[in-house]
Amino acid sequence: MSCLACCCASATCGLCSSVASGISRKSARIAYCGLFGASLVVSWILRETAAPLLEKFPWINTSDSYTKEWYQQQAVLRVSFGNFLFFAIYALIMIGVKDQNDRRDSWHHGGWPVKMIVWFLLVVLMFFVPNVIISVYGILSKFGAGAFLLVQVVLLLDATHSWNDSWVEKDERKWYIALLVISIVCYLATYAFSGVLFMWFNPSGHDCGLNVFFIVMTMILAFVFAIVALHPAVNGSLLPASVISVYCAYICYTGLSSEPHDYVCNGLNRSKAVTASTLTLGMLTTVLSVLYSALRAGSSTTFLSPPSSPRAGGKEALLEDPEDGKKNGEAEARPVSYSYSFFHIIFALASMYAAMLLSGWTDSSESASLIDVGWTSVWVRICTGWVTAALYIWTLIAPLILPDREFY
């Protein structure tokens, strides 16, 4: 048996080494995404299986009052903490990298066998950390998760404005018609979906005033977006307003669906026996959201690029790295196209966000078998929608309030 285990370990190490050696500059960003995705899978597996093992660790099992849900949260938080430290350390190391002649540029794109070993050791070491440190990390993760959601909002605003500007620049009738059609469809979808939310989260015979308030506020904000964007004094467009409206409606839905499973106004009536398919769908949605945000962060041309970065024409593909410098003996320094430090910060915050989803925002009142359920999650989601609305309206009225400043 021990011989079989050694063979498996050797084969695994050989596979990891082979994969790591095949990572190039252009695939480095997707490799970081793969490493982050692996951490989510590990968190999920340990959450489901590691509780009996953690009970045997005396530095973790320090009280007889700990429940199975508590040990599940510990498994998730400890993997997340190791993942967070890996990306946070890299973010600190990459501060100030402005051109490809900087030695740290090669550290960002290469050395993957060493990176994988360091990542693995950090995750393992977190299971030897005292409970008090993990508790502090759990508290800080709530704020880090909120910061990650705000980053998602900024990236969404950047993407919608870029989309609108790219079609307007074509200055052709068909593109203007396309903008109008998509905007109308988005607004119809927003109000139709809001009607569905009324049916799901305002069941007859129950006083669900809070849910009604959330839904009505979303509908009002969507209307306000259009009024402000189409005002003659505002240099706005209907497309970003409609896309943000759809997003706010979606955020409202995710907030309401996160209400406790036994809450009478939650028409979805979640049960504690969540099926594997439900967990898989929730995990897949989380992974796609996190990975897109990280990739978009690495390609954004607004607030992520260092001052020396070439921002003109920023139509860079998400999964490609245009920095193929240092070729053919090129001696002159080529600036990096995005902030390496901020790129790693995105993953560090995403580690906190994923930990909160998988641990139920460390809310002990809910079963840890439920992903992203509890009143903490509800208010985080709802407030995210309101912050999204505030930021979007600010992008419209800021040039009027501060005419002497340049916002684009």
PDB file of N, CA, C and O in Angstrom, residues 347-391:
ATOM      1  N   PHE A 347      -7.018  38.570  -6.280  1.00  0.00           N
ATOM      2  CA  PHE A 347      -7.108  37.174  -5.873  1.00  0.00           C
ATOM      3  C   PHE A 347      -7.126  37.035  -4.349  1.00  0.00           C
ATOM      4  O   PHE A 347      -7.796  36.144  -3.812  1.00  0.00           O
ATOM      5  N   ALA A 348      -6.389  37.871  -3.654  1.00  0.00           N
ATOM      6  CA  ALA A 348      -6.391  37.819  -2.194  1.00  0.00           C
ATOM      7  C   ALA A 348      -7.787  38.134  -1.646  1.00  0.00           C
ATOM      8  O   ALA A 348      -8.299  37.442  -0.755  1.00  0.00           O
ATOM      9  N   LEU A 349      -8.406  39.186  -2.182  1.00  0.00           N
ATOM     10  CA  LEU A 349      -9.768  39.533  -1.752  1.00  0.00           C
ATOM     11  C   LEU A 349     -10.762  38.452  -2.177  1.00  0.00           C
ATOM     12  O   LEU A 349     -11.711  38.144  -1.443  1.00  0.00           O
ATOM     13  N   ALA A 350     -10.546  37.886  -3.368  1.00  0.00           N
ATOM     14  CA  ALA A 350     -11.437  36.819  -3.835  1.00  0.00           C
ATOM     15  C   ALA A 350     -11.344  35.596  -2.925  1.00  0.00           C
ATOM     16  O   ALA A 350     -12.337  34.881  -2.741  1.00  0.00           O
ATOM     17  N   SER A 351     -10.171  35.353  -2.349  1.00  0.00           N
ATOM     18  CA  SER A 351     -10.020  34.239  -1.401  1.00  0.00           C
ATOM     19  C   SER A 351     -10.909  34.460  -0.184  1.00  0.00           C
ATOM     20  O   SER A 351     -11.551  33.527   0.311  1.00  0.00           O
ATOM     21  N   MET A 352     -10.956  35.691   0.291  1.00  0.00           N
ATOM     22  CA  MET A 352     -11.821  36.014   1.422  1.00  0.00           C
ATOM     23  C   MET A 352     -13.297  35.868   1.046  1.00  0.00           C
ATOM     24  O   MET A 352     -14.107  35.337   1.809  1.00  0.00           O
ATOM     25  N   TYR A 353     -13.634  36.343  -0.156  1.00  0.00           N
ATOM     26  CA  TYR A 353     -15.018  36.275  -0.612  1.00  0.00           C
ATOM     27  C   TYR A 353     -15.483  34.826  -0.727  1.00  0.00           C
ATOM     28  O   TYR A 353     -16.573  34.461  -0.258  1.00  0.00           O
ATOM     29  N   ALA A 354     -14.660  33.968  -1.343  1.00  0.00           N
ATOM     30  CA  ALA A 354     -15.015  32.562  -1.494  1.00  0.00           C
ATOM     31  C   ALA A 354     -15.151  31.878  -0.136  1.00  0.00           C
ATOM     32  O   ALA A 354     -16.031  31.031   0.060  1.00  0.00           O
ATOM     33  N   ALA A 355     -14.288  32.250   0.809  1.00  0.00           N
ATOM     34  CA  ALA A 355     -14.377  31.669   2.151  1.00  0.00           C
ATOM     35  C   ALA A 355     -15.697  32.026   2.819  1.00  0.00           C
ATOM     36  O   ALA A 355     -16.317  31.200   3.501  1.00  0.00           O
ATOM     37  N   MET A 356     -16.148  33.262   2.623  1.00  0.00           N
ATOM     38  CA  MET A 356     -17.420  33.674   3.218  1.00  0.00           C
ATOM     39  C   MET A 356     -18.595  32.917   2.592  1.00  0.00           C
ATOM     40  O   MET A 356     -19.537  32.529   3.284  1.00  0.00           O
ATOM     41  N   LEU A 357     -18.531  32.697   1.288  1.00  0.00           N
ATOM     42  CA  LEU A 357     -19.612  31.947   0.639  1.00  0.00           C
ATOM     43  C   LEU A 357     -19.674  30.514   1.155  1.00  0.00           C
ATOM     44  O   LEU A 357     -20.739  29.996   1.478  1.00  0.00           O
ATOM     45  N   LEU A 358     -18.509  29.862   1.219  1.00  0.00           N
ATOM     46  CA  LEU A 358     -18.471  28.448   1.604  1.00  0.00           C
ATOM     47  C   LEU A 358     -18.705  28.235   3.094  1.00  0.00           C
ATOM     48  O   LEU A 358     -19.076  27.137   3.515  1.00  0.00           O
ATOM     49  N   SER A 359     -18.491  29.265   3.896  1.00  0.00           N
ATOM     50  CA  SER A 359     -18.691  29.132   5.345  1.00  0.00           C
ATOM     51  C   SER A 359     -19.980  29.794   5.813  1.00  0.00           C
ATOM     52  O   SER A 359     -20.216  29.907   7.004  1.00  0.00           O
ATOM     53  N   GLY A 360     -20.823  30.236   4.871  1.00  0.00           N
ATOM     54  CA  GLY A 360     -22.063  30.905   5.261  1.00  0.00           C
ATOM     55  C   GLY A 360     -21.808  32.214   5.970  1.00  0.00           C
ATOM     56  O   GLY A 360     -22.563  32.584   6.874  1.00  0.00           O
ATOM     57  N   TRP A 361     -20.742  32.919   5.572  1.00  0.00           N
ATOM     58  CA  TRP A 361     -20.344  34.182   6.208  1.00  0.00           C
ATOM     59  C   TRP A 361     -20.112  33.985   7.708  1.00  0.00           C
ATOM     60  O   TRP A 361     -20.368  34.868   8.517  1.00  0.00           O
ATOM     61  N   THR A 362     -19.619  32.764   8.034  1.00  0.00           N
ATOM     62  CA  THR A 362     -19.321  32.365   9.424  1.00  0.00           C
ATOM     63  C   THR A 362     -20.498  32.627  10.343  1.00  0.00           C
ATOM     64  O   THR A 362     -20.335  32.971  11.518  1.00  0.00           O
ATOM     65  N   ASP A 363     -21.709  32.471   9.802  1.00  0.00           N
ATOM     66  CA  ASP A 363     -22.934  32.658  10.585  1.00  0.00           C
ATOM     67  C   ASP A 363     -23.305  31.318  11.197  1.00  0.00           C
ATOM     68  O   ASP A 363     -23.759  30.408  10.509  1.00  0.00           O
ATOM     69  N   SER A 364     -23.137  31.199  12.510  1.00  0.00           N
ATOM     70  CA  SER A 364     -23.365  29.923  13.189  1.00  0.00           C
ATOM     71  C   SER A 364     -24.840  29.551  13.261  1.00  0.00           C
ATOM     72  O   SER A 364     -25.188  28.428  13.607  1.00  0.00           O
ATOM     73  N   SER A 365     -25.732  30.486  12.938  1.00  0.00           N
ATOM     74  CA  SER A 365     -27.162  30.201  13.017  1.00  0.00           C
ATOM     75  C   SER A 365     -27.645  29.383  11.828  1.00  0.00           C
ATOM     76  O   SER A 365     -28.754  28.864  11.836  1.00  0.00           O
ATOM     77  N   GLU A 366     -26.810  29.284  10.788  1.00  0.00           N
ATOM     78  CA  GLU A 366     -27.199  28.531   9.594  1.00  0.00           C
ATOM     79  C   GLU A 366     -26.288  27.325   9.422  1.00  0.00           C
ATOM     80  O   GLU A 366     -25.132  27.329   9.815  1.00  0.00           O
ATOM     81  N   SER A 367     -26.843  26.286   8.818  1.00  0.00           N
ATOM     82  CA  SER A 367     -26.064  25.089   8.554  1.00  0.00           C
ATOM     83  C   SER A 367     -24.948  25.386   7.570  1.00  0.00           C
ATOM     84  O   SER A 367     -25.147  26.078   6.584  1.00  0.00           O
ATOM     85  N   ALA A 368     -23.777  24.837   7.828  1.00  0.00           N
ATOM     86  CA  ALA A 368     -22.645  25.056   6.929  1.00  0.00           C
ATOM     87  C   ALA A 368     -22.806  24.300   5.616  1.00  0.00           C
ATOM     88  O   ALA A 368     -22.016  24.462   4.698  1.00  0.00           O
ATOM     89  N   SER A 369     -23.847  23.453   5.521  1.00  0.00           N
ATOM     90  CA  SER A 369     -24.096  22.751   4.263  1.00  0.00           C
ATOM     91  C   SER A 369     -24.756  23.644   3.240  1.00  0.00           C
ATOM     92  O   SER A 369     -24.929  23.262   2.088  1.00  0.00           O
ATOM     93  N   LEU A 370     -25.137  24.864   3.652  1.00  0.00           N
ATOM     94  CA  LEU A 370     -25.758  25.808   2.737  1.00  0.00           C
ATOM     95  C   LEU A 370     -24.746  26.855   2.306  1.00  0.00           C
ATOM     96  O   LEU A 370     -24.042  27.419   3.131  1.00  0.00           O
ATOM     97  N   ILE A 371     -24.692  27.104   0.999  1.00  0.00           N
ATOM     98  CA  ILE A 371     -23.753  28.087   0.469  1.00  0.00           C
ATOM     99  C   ILE A 371     -24.404  29.453   0.447  1.00  0.00           C
ATOM    100  O   ILE A 371     -25.489  29.629  -0.108  1.00  0.00           O
ATOM    101  N   ASP A 372     -23.749  30.437   1.067  1.00  0.00           N
ATOM    102  CA  ASP A 372     -24.167  31.839   0.973  1.00  0.00           C
ATOM    103  C   ASP A 372     -25.587  32.055   1.485  1.00  0.00           C
ATOM    104  O   ASP A 372     -26.435  32.646   0.816  1.00  0.00           O
ATOM    105  N   VAL A 373     -25.880  31.581   2.700  1.00  0.00           N
ATOM    106  CA  VAL A 373     -27.198  31.737   3.303  1.00  0.00           C
ATOM    107  C   VAL A 373     -27.051  32.389   4.666  1.00  0.00           C
ATOM    108  O   VAL A 373     -26.164  32.064   5.434  1.00  0.00           O
ATOM    109  N   GLY A 374     -27.959  33.307   4.976  1.00  0.00           N
ATOM    110  CA  GLY A 374     -27.955  33.981   6.279  1.00  0.00           C
ATOM    111  C   GLY A 374     -28.188  35.470   6.121  1.00  0.00           C
ATOM    112  O   GLY A 374     -28.024  36.038   5.032  1.00  0.00           O
ATOM    113  N   TRP A 375     -28.586  36.114   7.197  1.00  0.00           N
ATOM    114  CA  TRP A 375     -28.907  37.543   7.133  1.00  0.00           C
ATOM    115  C   TRP A 375     -27.688  38.391   6.819  1.00  0.00           C
ATOM    116  O   TRP A 375     -27.809  39.457   6.205  1.00  0.00           O
ATOM    117  N   THR A 376     -26.507  37.944   7.233  1.00  0.00           N
ATOM    118  CA  THR A 376     -25.291  38.685   6.872  1.00  0.00           C
ATOM    119  C   THR A 376     -25.142  38.761   5.361  1.00  0.00           C
ATOM    120  O   THR A 376     -24.879  39.827   4.788  1.00  0.00           O
ATOM    121  N   SER A 377     -25.332  37.611   4.710  1.00  0.00           N
ATOM    122  CA  SER A 377     -25.233  37.577   3.249  1.00  0.00           C
ATOM    123  C   SER A 377     -26.301  38.446   2.599  1.00  0.00           C
ATOM    124  O   SER A 377     -26.045  39.129   1.604  1.00  0.00           O
ATOM    125  N   VAL A 378     -27.509  38.431   3.168  1.00  0.00           N
ATOM    126  CA  VAL A 378     -28.602  39.242   2.621  1.00  0.00           C
ATOM    127  C   VAL A 378     -28.220  40.712   2.591  1.00  0.00           C
ATOM    128  O   VAL A 378     -28.314  41.391   1.551  1.00  0.00           O
ATOM    129  N   TRP A 379     -27.764  41.233   3.743  1.00  0.00           N
ATOM    130  CA  TRP A 379     -27.465  42.660   3.826  1.00  0.00           C
ATOM    131  C   TRP A 379     -26.222  43.030   3.021  1.00  0.00           C
ATOM    132  O   TRP A 379     -26.140  44.132   2.461  1.00  0.00           O
ATOM    133  N   VAL A 380     -25.245  42.122   2.939  1.00  0.00           N
ATOM    134  CA  VAL A 380     -24.070  42.390   2.112  1.00  0.00           C
ATOM    135  C   VAL A 380     -24.487  42.540   0.658  1.00  0.00           C
ATOM    136  O   VAL A 380     -24.061  43.469  -0.044  1.00  0.00           O
ATOM    137  N   ARG A 381     -25.351  41.643   0.189  1.00  0.00           N
ATOM    138  CA  ARG A 381     -25.814  41.698  -1.198  1.00  0.00           C
ATOM    139  C   ARG A 381     -26.633  42.957  -1.471  1.00  0.00           C
ATOM    140  O   ARG A 381     -26.417  43.654  -2.473  1.00  0.00           O
ATOM    141  N   ILE A 382     -27.591  43.225  -0.611  1.00  0.00           N
ATOM    142  CA  ILE A 382     -28.467  44.376  -0.821  1.00  0.00           C
ATOM    143  C   ILE A 382     -27.664  45.675  -0.801  1.00  0.00           C
ATOM    144  O   ILE A 382     -27.844  46.560  -1.655  1.00  0.00           O
ATOM    145  N   CYS A 383     -26.762  45.788   0.161  1.00  0.00           N
ATOM    146  CA  CYS A 383     -25.934  46.999   0.237  1.00  0.00           C
ATOM    147  C   CYS A 383     -25.013  47.118  -0.979  1.00  0.00           C
ATOM    148  O   CYS A 383     -24.734  48.228  -1.443  1.00  0.00           O
ATOM    149  N   THR A 384     -24.563  45.986  -1.506  1.00  0.00           N
ATOM    150  CA  THR A 384     -23.756  46.015  -2.731  1.00  0.00           C
ATOM    151  C   THR A 384     -24.548  46.609  -3.878  1.00  0.00           C
ATOM    152  O   THR A 384     -24.030  47.410  -4.673  1.00  0.00           O
ATOM    153  N   GLY A 385     -25.823  46.229  -3.979  1.00  0.00           N
ATOM    154  CA  GLY A 385     -26.673  46.801  -5.025  1.00  0.00           C
ATOM    155  C   GLY A 385     -26.844  48.295  -4.871  1.00  0.00           C
ATOM    156  O   GLY A 385     -26.802  49.048  -5.858  1.00  0.00           O
ATOM    157  N   TRP A 386     -27.015  48.758  -3.641  1.00  0.00           N
ATOM    158  CA  TRP A 386     -27.177  50.197  -3.402  1.00  0.00           C
ATOM    159  C   TRP A 386     -25.881  50.956  -3.693  1.00  0.00           C
ATOM    160  O   TRP A 386     -25.914  52.061  -4.243  1.00  0.00           O
ATOM    161  N   VAL A 387     -24.756  50.365  -3.323  1.00  0.00           N
ATOM    162  CA  VAL A 387     -23.464  51.001  -3.617  1.00  0.00           C
ATOM    163  C   VAL A 387     -23.242  51.061  -5.131  1.00  0.00           C
ATOM    164  O   VAL A 387     -22.728  52.057  -5.659  1.00  0.00           O
ATOM    165  N   THR A 388     -23.641  50.001  -5.826  1.00  0.00           N
ATOM    166  CA  THR A 388     -23.551  50.001  -7.287  1.00  0.00           C
ATOM    167  C   THR A 388     -24.334  51.169  -7.877  1.00  0.00           C
ATOM    168  O   THR A 388     -23.854  51.891  -8.762  1.00  0.00           O
ATOM    169  N   ALA A 389     -25.560  51.369  -7.372  1.00  0.00           N
ATOM    170  CA  ALA A 389     -26.402  52.466  -7.857  1.00  0.00           C
ATOM    171  C   ALA A 389     -25.751  53.815  -7.575  1.00  0.00           C
ATOM    172  O   ALA A 389     -25.724  54.702  -8.443  1.00  0.00           O
ATOM    173  N   ALA A 390     -25.211  53.960  -6.366  1.00  0.00           N
ATOM    174  CA  ALA A 390     -24.583  55.227  -5.992  1.00  0.00           C
ATOM    175  C   ALA A 390     -23.364  55.523  -6.861  1.00  0.00           C
ATOM    176  O   ALA A 390     -23.170  56.657  -7.317  1.00  0.00           O
ATOM    177  N   LEU A 391     -22.542  54.508  -7.106  1.00  0.00           N
ATOM    178  CA  LEU A 391     -21.350  54.708  -7.923  1.00  0.00           C
ATOM    179  C   LEU A 391     -21.717  55.055  -9.364  1.00  0.00           C
ATOM    180  O   LEU A 391     -21.083  55.912  -9.985  1.00  0.00           O
TER     181      LEU A 391
END
